[in-house]
mmCIF file with all atom_site columns, C-alpha atoms in Angstrom:
data_model
loop_
_atom_site.group_PDB
_atom_site.id
_atom_site.type_symbol
_atom_site.label_atom_id
_atom_site.label_alt_id
_atom_site.label_comp_id
_atom_site.label_asym_id
_atom_site.label_entity_id
_atom_site.label_seq_id
_atom_site.pdbx_PDB_ins_code
_atom_site.Cartn_x
_atom_site.Cartn_y
_atom_site.Cartn_z
_atom_site.occupancy
_atom_site.B_iso_or_equiv
_atom_site.pdbx_formal_charge
_atom_site.auth_seq_id
_atom_site.auth_comp_id
_atom_site.auth_asym_id
_atom_site.auth_atom_id
_atom_site.pdbx_PDB_model_num
ATOM 1   C CA . LEU A 1 1   ? 111.982 152.730 67.331 1.00 92.00 ? 24  LEU A CA 1
ATOM 2   C CA . ASP A 1 2   ? 115.245 150.764 67.306 1.00 90.00 ? 25  ASP A CA 1
ATOM 3   C CA . VAL A 1 3   ? 118.210 153.116 67.020 1.00 93.00 ? 26  VAL A CA 1
ATOM 4   C CA . MET A 1 4   ? 121.536 151.445 66.163 1.00 90.00 ? 27  MET A CA 1
ATOM 5   C CA . ASP A 1 5   ? 124.830 153.198 65.457 1.00 91.00 ? 28  ASP A CA 1
ATOM 6   C CA . GLY A 1 6   ? 127.050 150.506 63.954 1.00 89.00 ? 29  GLY A CA 1
ATOM 7   C CA . HIS A 1 7   ? 129.289 150.611 67.058 1.00 91.00 ? 30  HIS A CA 1
ATOM 8   C CA . PHE A 1 8   ? 127.340 149.319 70.062 1.00 93.00 ? 31  PHE A CA 1
ATOM 9   C CA . VAL A 1 9   ? 125.742 146.835 67.673 1.00 91.00 ? 32  VAL A CA 1
ATOM 10  C CA . PRO A 1 10  ? 126.866 146.131 64.087 1.00 88.00 ? 33  PRO A CA 1
ATOM 11  C CA . ALA A 1 11  ? 123.698 147.387 62.397 1.00 87.00 ? 34  ALA A CA 1
ATOM 12  C CA . ILE A 1 12  ? 122.868 150.987 61.552 1.00 87.00 ? 35  ILE A CA 1
ATOM 13  C CA . THR A 1 13  ? 119.245 152.153 61.581 1.00 90.00 ? 36  THR A CA 1
ATOM 14  C CA . VAL A 1 14  ? 117.512 155.496 62.115 1.00 90.00 ? 37  VAL A CA 1
ATOM 15  C CA . GLY A 1 15  ? 118.350 158.718 63.887 1.00 92.00 ? 38  GLY A CA 1
ATOM 16  C CA . PRO A 1 16  ? 116.574 161.800 65.236 1.00 94.00 ? 39  PRO A CA 1
ATOM 17  C CA . PRO A 1 17  ? 115.439 163.112 61.801 1.00 94.00 ? 40  PRO A CA 1
ATOM 18  C CA . VAL A 1 18  ? 113.442 159.925 61.193 1.00 95.00 ? 41  VAL A CA 1
ATOM 19  C CA . ALA A 1 19  ? 111.966 160.120 64.703 1.00 96.00 ? 42  ALA A CA 1
ATOM 20  C CA . ALA A 1 20  ? 110.947 163.736 64.018 1.00 96.00 ? 43  ALA A CA 1
ATOM 21  C CA . SER A 1 21  ? 109.360 162.720 60.695 1.00 96.00 ? 44  SER A CA 1
ATOM 22  C CA . ILE A 1 22  ? 107.404 159.949 62.412 1.00 96.00 ? 45  ILE A CA 1
ATOM 23  C CA . ARG A 1 23  ? 106.247 162.392 65.101 1.00 97.00 ? 46  ARG A CA 1
ATOM 24  C CA . LYS A 1 24  ? 104.855 164.714 62.407 1.00 97.00 ? 47  LYS A CA 1
ATOM 25  C CA . GLN A 1 25  ? 102.677 161.854 61.131 1.00 97.00 ? 48  GLN A CA 1
ATOM 26  C CA . THR A 1 26  ? 101.273 160.541 64.425 1.00 97.00 ? 49  THR A CA 1
ATOM 27  C CA . SER A 1 27  ? 100.422 161.356 68.001 1.00 96.00 ? 50  SER A CA 1
ATOM 28  C CA . LEU A 1 28  ? 101.070 157.728 69.018 1.00 96.00 ? 51  LEU A CA 1
ATOM 29  C CA . PHE A 1 29  ? 103.553 156.971 71.800 1.00 97.00 ? 52  PHE A CA 1
ATOM 30  C CA . ILE A 1 30  ? 107.103 156.766 70.410 1.00 97.00 ? 53  ILE A CA 1
ATOM 31  C CA . ASP A 1 31  ? 109.639 154.671 72.317 1.00 96.00 ? 54  ASP A CA 1
ATOM 32  C CA . ALA A 1 32  ? 113.240 155.171 71.137 1.00 97.00 ? 55  ALA A CA 1
ATOM 33  C CA . HIS A 1 33  ? 115.553 152.311 72.165 1.00 96.00 ? 56  HIS A CA 1
ATOM 34  C CA . LEU A 1 34  ? 119.101 153.636 71.794 1.00 97.00 ? 57  LEU A CA 1
ATOM 35  C CA . MET A 1 35  ? 121.472 150.755 71.068 1.00 94.00 ? 58  MET A CA 1
ATOM 36  C CA . VAL A 1 36  ? 124.360 153.164 70.646 1.00 96.00 ? 59  VAL A CA 1
ATOM 37  C CA . ASP A 1 37  ? 127.730 154.010 72.147 1.00 94.00 ? 60  ASP A CA 1
ATOM 38  C CA . LYS A 1 38  ? 127.654 157.240 74.150 1.00 95.00 ? 61  LYS A CA 1
ATOM 39  C CA . PRO A 1 39  ? 123.856 157.607 74.312 1.00 96.00 ? 62  PRO A CA 1
ATOM 40  C CA . GLU A 1 40  ? 124.307 160.829 76.278 1.00 96.00 ? 63  GLU A CA 1
ATOM 41  C CA . GLN A 1 41  ? 125.317 162.499 72.995 1.00 95.00 ? 64  GLN A CA 1
ATOM 42  C CA . GLN A 1 42  ? 121.899 161.809 71.437 1.00 96.00 ? 65  GLN A CA 1
ATOM 43  C CA . ILE A 1 43  ? 119.417 162.434 74.266 1.00 98.00 ? 66  ILE A CA 1
ATOM 44  C CA . GLU A 1 44  ? 118.704 166.080 73.446 1.00 98.00 ? 67  GLU A CA 1
ATOM 45  C CA . GLN A 1 45  ? 118.232 165.337 69.732 1.00 97.00 ? 68  GLN A CA 1
ATOM 46  C CA . PHE A 1 46  ? 115.737 162.525 70.333 1.00 98.00 ? 69  PHE A CA 1
ATOM 47  C CA . ALA A 1 47  ? 113.887 164.562 72.954 1.00 98.00 ? 70  ALA A CA 1
ATOM 48  C CA . GLY A 1 48  ? 113.679 167.406 70.434 1.00 98.00 ? 71  GLY A CA 1
ATOM 49  C CA . ALA A 1 49  ? 112.380 164.969 67.820 1.00 98.00 ? 72  ALA A CA 1
ATOM 50  C CA . GLY A 1 50  ? 109.318 164.397 69.993 1.00 98.00 ? 73  GLY A CA 1
ATOM 51  C CA . VAL A 1 51  ? 109.781 160.871 71.326 1.00 98.00 ? 74  VAL A CA 1
ATOM 52  C CA . ASN A 1 52  ? 107.874 159.983 74.501 1.00 98.00 ? 75  ASN A CA 1
ATOM 53  C CA . LEU A 1 53  ? 110.383 157.533 75.992 1.00 99.00 ? 76  LEU A CA 1
ATOM 54  C CA . ILE A 1 54  ? 114.111 157.017 75.600 1.00 99.00 ? 77  ILE A CA 1
ATOM 55  C CA . THR A 1 55  ? 115.557 153.658 76.619 1.00 98.00 ? 78  THR A CA 1
ATOM 56  C CA . ILE A 1 56  ? 119.320 153.357 76.919 1.00 98.00 ? 79  ILE A CA 1
ATOM 57  C CA . GLN A 1 57  ? 121.437 150.234 77.192 1.00 98.00 ? 80  GLN A CA 1
ATOM 58  C CA . ALA A 1 58  ? 122.915 149.719 80.665 1.00 97.00 ? 81  ALA A CA 1
ATOM 59  C CA . GLU A 1 59  ? 126.089 148.450 79.017 1.00 97.00 ? 82  GLU A CA 1
ATOM 60  C CA . ALA A 1 60  ? 126.611 151.609 76.912 1.00 96.00 ? 83  ALA A CA 1
ATOM 61  C CA . THR A 1 61  ? 127.538 154.006 79.702 1.00 93.00 ? 84  THR A CA 1
ATOM 62  C CA . ALA A 1 62  ? 129.095 154.212 83.141 1.00 90.00 ? 85  ALA A CA 1
ATOM 63  C CA . HIS A 1 63  ? 126.689 156.985 84.158 1.00 92.00 ? 86  HIS A CA 1
ATOM 64  C CA . LEU A 1 64  ? 123.169 155.562 84.005 1.00 96.00 ? 87  LEU A CA 1
ATOM 65  C CA . ASP A 1 65  ? 121.811 157.859 86.699 1.00 97.00 ? 88  ASP A CA 1
ATOM 66  C CA . ARG A 1 66  ? 123.143 160.996 85.006 1.00 97.00 ? 89  ARG A CA 1
ATOM 67  C CA . ILE A 1 67  ? 121.675 160.055 81.619 1.00 98.00 ? 90  ILE A CA 1
ATOM 68  C CA . LEU A 1 68  ? 118.300 159.049 83.092 1.00 98.00 ? 91  LEU A CA 1
ATOM 69  C CA . ARG A 1 69  ? 118.105 162.405 84.891 1.00 98.00 ? 92  ARG A CA 1
ATOM 70  C CA . GLU A 1 70  ? 118.912 164.184 81.631 1.00 98.00 ? 93  GLU A CA 1
ATOM 71  C CA . ILE A 1 71  ? 116.155 162.281 79.801 1.00 99.00 ? 94  ILE A CA 1
ATOM 72  C CA . LYS A 1 72  ? 113.657 163.194 82.507 1.00 98.00 ? 95  LYS A CA 1
ATOM 73  C CA . SER A 1 73  ? 114.762 166.852 82.389 1.00 98.00 ? 96  SER A CA 1
ATOM 74  C CA . PHE A 1 74  ? 113.122 167.012 78.952 1.00 98.00 ? 97  PHE A CA 1
ATOM 75  C CA . GLY A 1 75  ? 109.802 165.871 80.431 1.00 98.00 ? 98  GLY A CA 1
ATOM 76  C CA . ILE A 1 76  ? 109.889 162.447 78.806 1.00 98.00 ? 99  ILE A CA 1
ATOM 77  C CA . LYS A 1 77  ? 110.008 158.927 80.196 1.00 99.00 ? 100 LYS A CA 1
ATOM 78  C CA . ALA A 1 78  ? 113.266 157.060 80.785 1.00 99.00 ? 101 ALA A CA 1
ATOM 79  C CA . GLY A 1 79  ? 114.116 153.388 80.488 1.00 99.00 ? 102 GLY A CA 1
ATOM 80  C CA . VAL A 1 80  ? 117.088 151.055 80.770 1.00 99.00 ? 103 VAL A CA 1
ATOM 81  C CA . ALA A 1 81  ? 117.682 147.938 78.683 1.00 98.00 ? 104 ALA A CA 1
ATOM 82  C CA . LEU A 1 82  ? 119.607 144.933 79.978 1.00 98.00 ? 105 LEU A CA 1
ATOM 83  C CA . ASN A 1 83  ? 121.295 142.513 77.597 1.00 97.00 ? 106 ASN A CA 1
ATOM 84  C CA . PRO A 1 84  ? 120.804 138.808 78.377 1.00 97.00 ? 107 PRO A CA 1
ATOM 85  C CA . ALA A 1 85  ? 124.105 138.557 80.290 1.00 96.00 ? 108 ALA A CA 1
ATOM 86  C CA . THR A 1 86  ? 123.725 141.816 82.244 1.00 97.00 ? 109 THR A CA 1
ATOM 87  C CA . PRO A 1 87  ? 122.798 141.249 85.899 1.00 97.00 ? 110 PRO A CA 1
ATOM 88  C CA . ILE A 1 88  ? 119.782 142.848 87.566 1.00 97.00 ? 111 ILE A CA 1
ATOM 89  C CA . CYS A 1 89  ? 122.034 144.502 90.145 1.00 96.00 ? 112 CYS A CA 1
ATOM 90  C CA . SER A 1 90  ? 122.840 147.065 87.414 1.00 94.00 ? 113 SER A CA 1
ATOM 91  C CA . LEU A 1 91  ? 119.472 148.636 88.283 1.00 97.00 ? 114 LEU A CA 1
ATOM 92  C CA . GLU A 1 92  ? 120.001 148.848 92.040 1.00 94.00 ? 115 GLU A CA 1
ATOM 93  C CA . TYR A 1 93  ? 120.802 152.545 92.356 1.00 95.00 ? 116 TYR A CA 1
ATOM 94  C CA . ILE A 1 94  ? 118.508 153.816 89.586 1.00 97.00 ? 117 ILE A CA 1
ATOM 95  C CA . TRP A 1 95  ? 115.097 152.276 90.399 1.00 98.00 ? 118 TRP A CA 1
ATOM 96  C CA . PRO A 1 96  ? 113.569 155.661 91.377 1.00 97.00 ? 119 PRO A CA 1
ATOM 97  C CA . LEU A 1 97  ? 114.493 157.103 87.965 1.00 98.00 ? 120 LEU A CA 1
ATOM 98  C CA . LEU A 1 98  ? 112.944 154.347 85.861 1.00 99.00 ? 121 LEU A CA 1
ATOM 99  C CA . ASP A 1 99  ? 109.696 154.350 83.913 1.00 99.00 ? 122 ASP A CA 1
ATOM 100 C CA . LEU A 1 100 ? 110.622 151.178 82.024 1.00 99.00 ? 123 LEU A CA 1
ATOM 101 C CA . VAL A 1 101 ? 112.987 148.225 82.263 1.00 99.00 ? 124 VAL A CA 1
ATOM 102 C CA . LEU A 1 102 ? 113.641 146.428 78.990 1.00 98.00 ? 125 LEU A CA 1
ATOM 103 C CA . VAL A 1 103 ? 114.932 142.870 79.180 1.00 98.00 ? 126 VAL A CA 1
ATOM 104 C CA . MET A 1 104 ? 116.600 141.864 75.940 1.00 96.00 ? 127 MET A CA 1
ATOM 105 C CA . SER A 1 105 ? 115.753 138.221 75.268 1.00 94.00 ? 128 SER A CA 1
ATOM 106 C CA . VAL A 1 106 ? 118.247 138.072 72.391 1.00 92.00 ? 129 VAL A CA 1
ATOM 107 C CA . ASN A 1 107 ? 121.611 139.733 71.955 1.00 90.00 ? 130 ASN A CA 1
ATOM 108 C CA . PRO A 1 108 ? 120.798 143.094 70.353 1.00 82.00 ? 131 PRO A CA 1
ATOM 109 C CA . GLY A 1 109 ? 121.629 144.112 66.830 1.00 77.00 ? 132 GLY A CA 1
ATOM 110 C CA . ALA A 1 110 ? 119.688 141.859 64.474 1.00 73.00 ? 133 ALA A CA 1
ATOM 111 C CA . GLY A 1 111 ? 116.069 140.882 64.002 1.00 73.00 ? 134 GLY A CA 1
ATOM 112 C CA . GLY A 1 112 ? 114.726 137.367 63.701 1.00 75.00 ? 135 GLY A CA 1
ATOM 113 C CA . GLN A 1 113 ? 116.825 135.788 66.466 1.00 79.00 ? 136 GLN A CA 1
ATOM 114 C CA . LYS A 1 114 ? 115.630 132.965 68.698 1.00 90.00 ? 137 LYS A CA 1
ATOM 115 C CA . PHE A 1 115 ? 114.382 133.756 72.202 1.00 91.00 ? 138 PHE A CA 1
ATOM 116 C CA . ILE A 1 116 ? 116.907 132.962 74.973 1.00 94.00 ? 139 ILE A CA 1
ATOM 117 C CA . PRO A 1 117 ? 114.885 131.069 77.638 1.00 96.00 ? 140 PRO A CA 1
ATOM 118 C CA . ALA A 1 118 ? 117.537 131.746 80.290 1.00 96.00 ? 141 ALA A CA 1
ATOM 119 C CA . VAL A 1 119 ? 116.173 135.315 80.607 1.00 97.00 ? 142 VAL A CA 1
ATOM 120 C CA . LEU A 1 120 ? 112.864 134.122 82.115 1.00 98.00 ? 143 LEU A CA 1
ATOM 121 C CA . PRO A 1 121 ? 114.211 134.069 85.704 1.00 98.00 ? 144 PRO A CA 1
ATOM 122 C CA . LYS A 1 122 ? 115.547 137.608 85.168 1.00 98.00 ? 145 LYS A CA 1
ATOM 123 C CA . ILE A 1 123 ? 112.099 138.772 83.990 1.00 98.00 ? 146 ILE A CA 1
ATOM 124 C CA . LYS A 1 124 ? 110.491 137.162 87.055 1.00 99.00 ? 147 LYS A CA 1
ATOM 125 C CA . ALA A 1 125 ? 113.017 138.754 89.415 1.00 98.00 ? 148 ALA A CA 1
ATOM 126 C CA . ILE A 1 126 ? 112.547 142.219 87.916 1.00 98.00 ? 149 ILE A CA 1
ATOM 127 C CA . ALA A 1 127 ? 108.742 141.864 88.035 1.00 98.00 ? 150 ALA A CA 1
ATOM 128 C CA . ARG A 1 128 ? 109.024 140.843 91.691 1.00 98.00 ? 151 ARG A CA 1
ATOM 129 C CA . GLU A 1 129 ? 111.246 143.860 92.444 1.00 98.00 ? 152 GLU A CA 1
ATOM 130 C CA . ILE A 1 130 ? 108.813 146.241 90.723 1.00 98.00 ? 153 ILE A CA 1
ATOM 131 C CA . ARG A 1 131 ? 105.913 144.809 92.756 1.00 98.00 ? 154 ARG A CA 1
ATOM 132 C CA . MET A 1 132 ? 107.916 144.963 95.991 1.00 97.00 ? 155 MET A CA 1
ATOM 133 C CA . ARG A 1 133 ? 108.754 148.612 95.372 1.00 97.00 ? 156 ARG A CA 1
ATOM 134 C CA . GLU A 1 134 ? 105.142 149.320 94.339 1.00 97.00 ? 157 GLU A CA 1
ATOM 135 C CA . ALA A 1 135 ? 106.684 151.185 91.423 1.00 97.00 ? 158 ALA A CA 1
ATOM 136 C CA . ASP A 1 136 ? 104.972 152.410 88.280 1.00 97.00 ? 159 ASP A CA 1
ATOM 137 C CA . ILE A 1 137 ? 107.518 150.796 85.961 1.00 98.00 ? 160 ILE A CA 1
ATOM 138 C CA . GLU A 1 138 ? 106.710 148.932 82.754 1.00 98.00 ? 161 GLU A CA 1
ATOM 139 C CA . LEU A 1 139 ? 108.575 145.662 82.163 1.00 98.00 ? 162 LEU A CA 1
ATOM 140 C CA . GLN A 1 140 ? 109.252 145.263 78.457 1.00 98.00 ? 163 GLN A CA 1
ATOM 141 C CA . VAL A 1 141 ? 110.744 142.194 76.749 1.00 96.00 ? 164 VAL A CA 1
ATOM 142 C CA . ASP A 1 142 ? 112.295 142.370 73.283 1.00 92.00 ? 165 ASP A CA 1
ATOM 143 C CA . GLY A 1 143 ? 113.699 139.586 71.139 1.00 86.00 ? 166 GLY A CA 1
ATOM 144 C CA . GLY A 1 144 ? 112.335 136.350 69.746 1.00 87.00 ? 167 GLY A CA 1
ATOM 145 C CA . ILE A 1 145 ? 108.783 137.184 70.835 1.00 89.00 ? 168 ILE A CA 1
ATOM 146 C CA . ASN A 1 146 ? 106.214 135.135 68.919 1.00 87.00 ? 169 ASN A CA 1
ATOM 147 C CA . ARG A 1 147 ? 103.112 133.032 69.594 1.00 81.00 ? 170 ARG A CA 1
ATOM 148 C CA . GLU A 1 148 ? 105.165 130.426 71.450 1.00 84.00 ? 171 GLU A CA 1
ATOM 149 C CA . THR A 1 149 ? 107.224 132.758 73.657 1.00 90.00 ? 172 THR A CA 1
ATOM 150 C CA . ALA A 1 150 ? 104.653 135.482 74.390 1.00 90.00 ? 173 ALA A CA 1
ATOM 151 C CA . LEU A 1 151 ? 102.773 133.507 77.024 1.00 90.00 ? 174 LEU A CA 1
ATOM 152 C CA . SER A 1 152 ? 105.919 132.583 78.964 1.00 95.00 ? 175 SER A CA 1
ATOM 153 C CA . VAL A 1 153 ? 107.138 136.192 79.174 1.00 95.00 ? 176 VAL A CA 1
ATOM 154 C CA . ILE A 1 154 ? 103.673 137.433 80.172 1.00 94.00 ? 177 ILE A CA 1
ATOM 155 C CA . ASP A 1 155 ? 103.528 134.726 82.845 1.00 95.00 ? 178 ASP A CA 1
ATOM 156 C CA . ALA A 1 156 ? 106.983 135.838 84.025 1.00 97.00 ? 179 ALA A CA 1
ATOM 157 C CA . GLY A 1 157 ? 105.658 139.379 84.522 1.00 97.00 ? 180 GLY A CA 1
ATOM 158 C CA . ALA A 1 158 ? 106.262 141.302 81.295 1.00 96.00 ? 181 ALA A CA 1
ATOM 159 C CA . THR A 1 159 ? 103.815 144.144 80.685 1.00 95.00 ? 182 THR A CA 1
ATOM 160 C CA . VAL A 1 160 ? 105.053 145.176 77.215 1.00 92.00 ? 183 VAL A CA 1
ATOM 161 C CA . LEU A 1 161 ? 106.132 142.819 74.414 1.00 91.00 ? 184 LEU A CA 1
ATOM 162 C CA . VAL A 1 162 ? 108.196 143.785 71.372 1.00 84.00 ? 185 VAL A CA 1
ATOM 163 C CA . ALA A 1 163 ? 107.568 141.381 68.513 1.00 77.00 ? 186 ALA A CA 1
ATOM 164 C CA . GLY A 1 164 ? 109.160 142.908 65.423 1.00 71.00 ? 187 GLY A CA 1
ATOM 165 C CA . SER A 1 165 ? 110.066 140.035 63.091 1.00 69.00 ? 188 SER A CA 1
ATOM 166 C CA . ALA A 1 166 ? 107.154 137.864 64.213 1.00 64.00 ? 189 ALA A CA 1
ATOM 167 C CA . ILE A 1 167 ? 104.738 140.580 63.102 1.00 65.00 ? 190 ILE A CA 1
ATOM 168 C CA . PHE A 1 168 ? 106.430 142.208 60.123 1.00 64.00 ? 191 PHE A CA 1
ATOM 169 C CA . CYS A 1 169 ? 107.794 139.024 58.531 1.00 64.00 ? 192 CYS A CA 1
ATOM 170 C CA . ASP A 1 170 ? 104.533 137.078 58.781 1.00 63.00 ? 193 ASP A CA 1
ATOM 171 C CA . SER A 1 171 ? 101.570 137.434 56.448 1.00 65.00 ? 194 SER A CA 1
ATOM 172 C CA . GLU A 1 172 ? 99.375  136.886 59.525 1.00 69.00 ? 195 GLU A CA 1
ATOM 173 C CA . GLY A 1 173 ? 101.028 139.689 61.521 1.00 65.00 ? 196 GLY A CA 1
ATOM 174 C CA . MET A 1 174 ? 97.755  141.379 62.501 1.00 70.00 ? 197 MET A CA 1
ATOM 175 C CA . ALA A 1 175 ? 96.342  138.068 63.736 1.00 72.00 ? 198 ALA A CA 1
ATOM 176 C CA . LEU A 1 176 ? 99.460  137.645 65.871 1.00 69.00 ? 199 LEU A CA 1
ATOM 177 C CA . ILE A 1 177 ? 98.957  141.093 67.385 1.00 70.00 ? 200 ILE A CA 1
ATOM 178 C CA . ARG A 1 178 ? 95.354  140.207 68.269 1.00 72.00 ? 201 ARG A CA 1
ATOM 179 C CA . SER A 1 179 ? 96.347  136.863 69.807 1.00 73.00 ? 202 SER A CA 1
ATOM 180 C CA . MET A 1 180 ? 99.069  138.510 71.926 1.00 70.00 ? 203 MET A CA 1
ATOM 181 C CA . LYS A 1 181 ? 96.575  141.100 73.147 1.00 69.00 ? 204 LYS A CA 1
ATOM 182 C CA . ASP A 1 182 ? 94.219  138.271 74.109 1.00 70.00 ? 205 ASP A CA 1
ATOM 183 C CA . LEU A 1 183 ? 97.036  136.529 76.005 1.00 68.00 ? 206 LEU A CA 1
ATOM 184 C CA . ALA A 1 184 ? 97.777  139.700 77.939 1.00 64.00 ? 207 ALA A CA 1
ATOM 185 C CA . LEU A 1 185 ? 94.168  140.148 79.054 1.00 60.00 ? 208 LEU A CA 1
#
């Protein structure tokens, strides 16, 4: 669930009421990616809406550890997203708090962008760090994921792919989902 506030990124999308409405309709895992300024002001609302994971942008706050602890205090999973230009060292002091690292492979805020290949070394380095720490952390990649880019991010170590436009803007979206699942196996 992409959450955008019109400040951190130009677009505006959904908020906690929509997340709560979705929760009423499904027991599926709901991942809320907060692309917002001051994410700490929305944690309690999204937790109350029934999401299973809240991912915050590393660039949106100076207090990642504090916000991750708050997310976890609600008994839900916590993640951090890194924009393409954000260095991996941003994660150094928060590894023990993470359930997910999201590498943005486009600059956030708009769908349908082209994958930035320069993020592949970052994905590999994060995957290596997760293995070295023997941590139970998912490595998610979001942005420009399609048939052509899926294999390279899986090979780099991604465990979760976000392929919005490639699926929803293609008449063969379900076939794409099946082919990506096959690639991952």
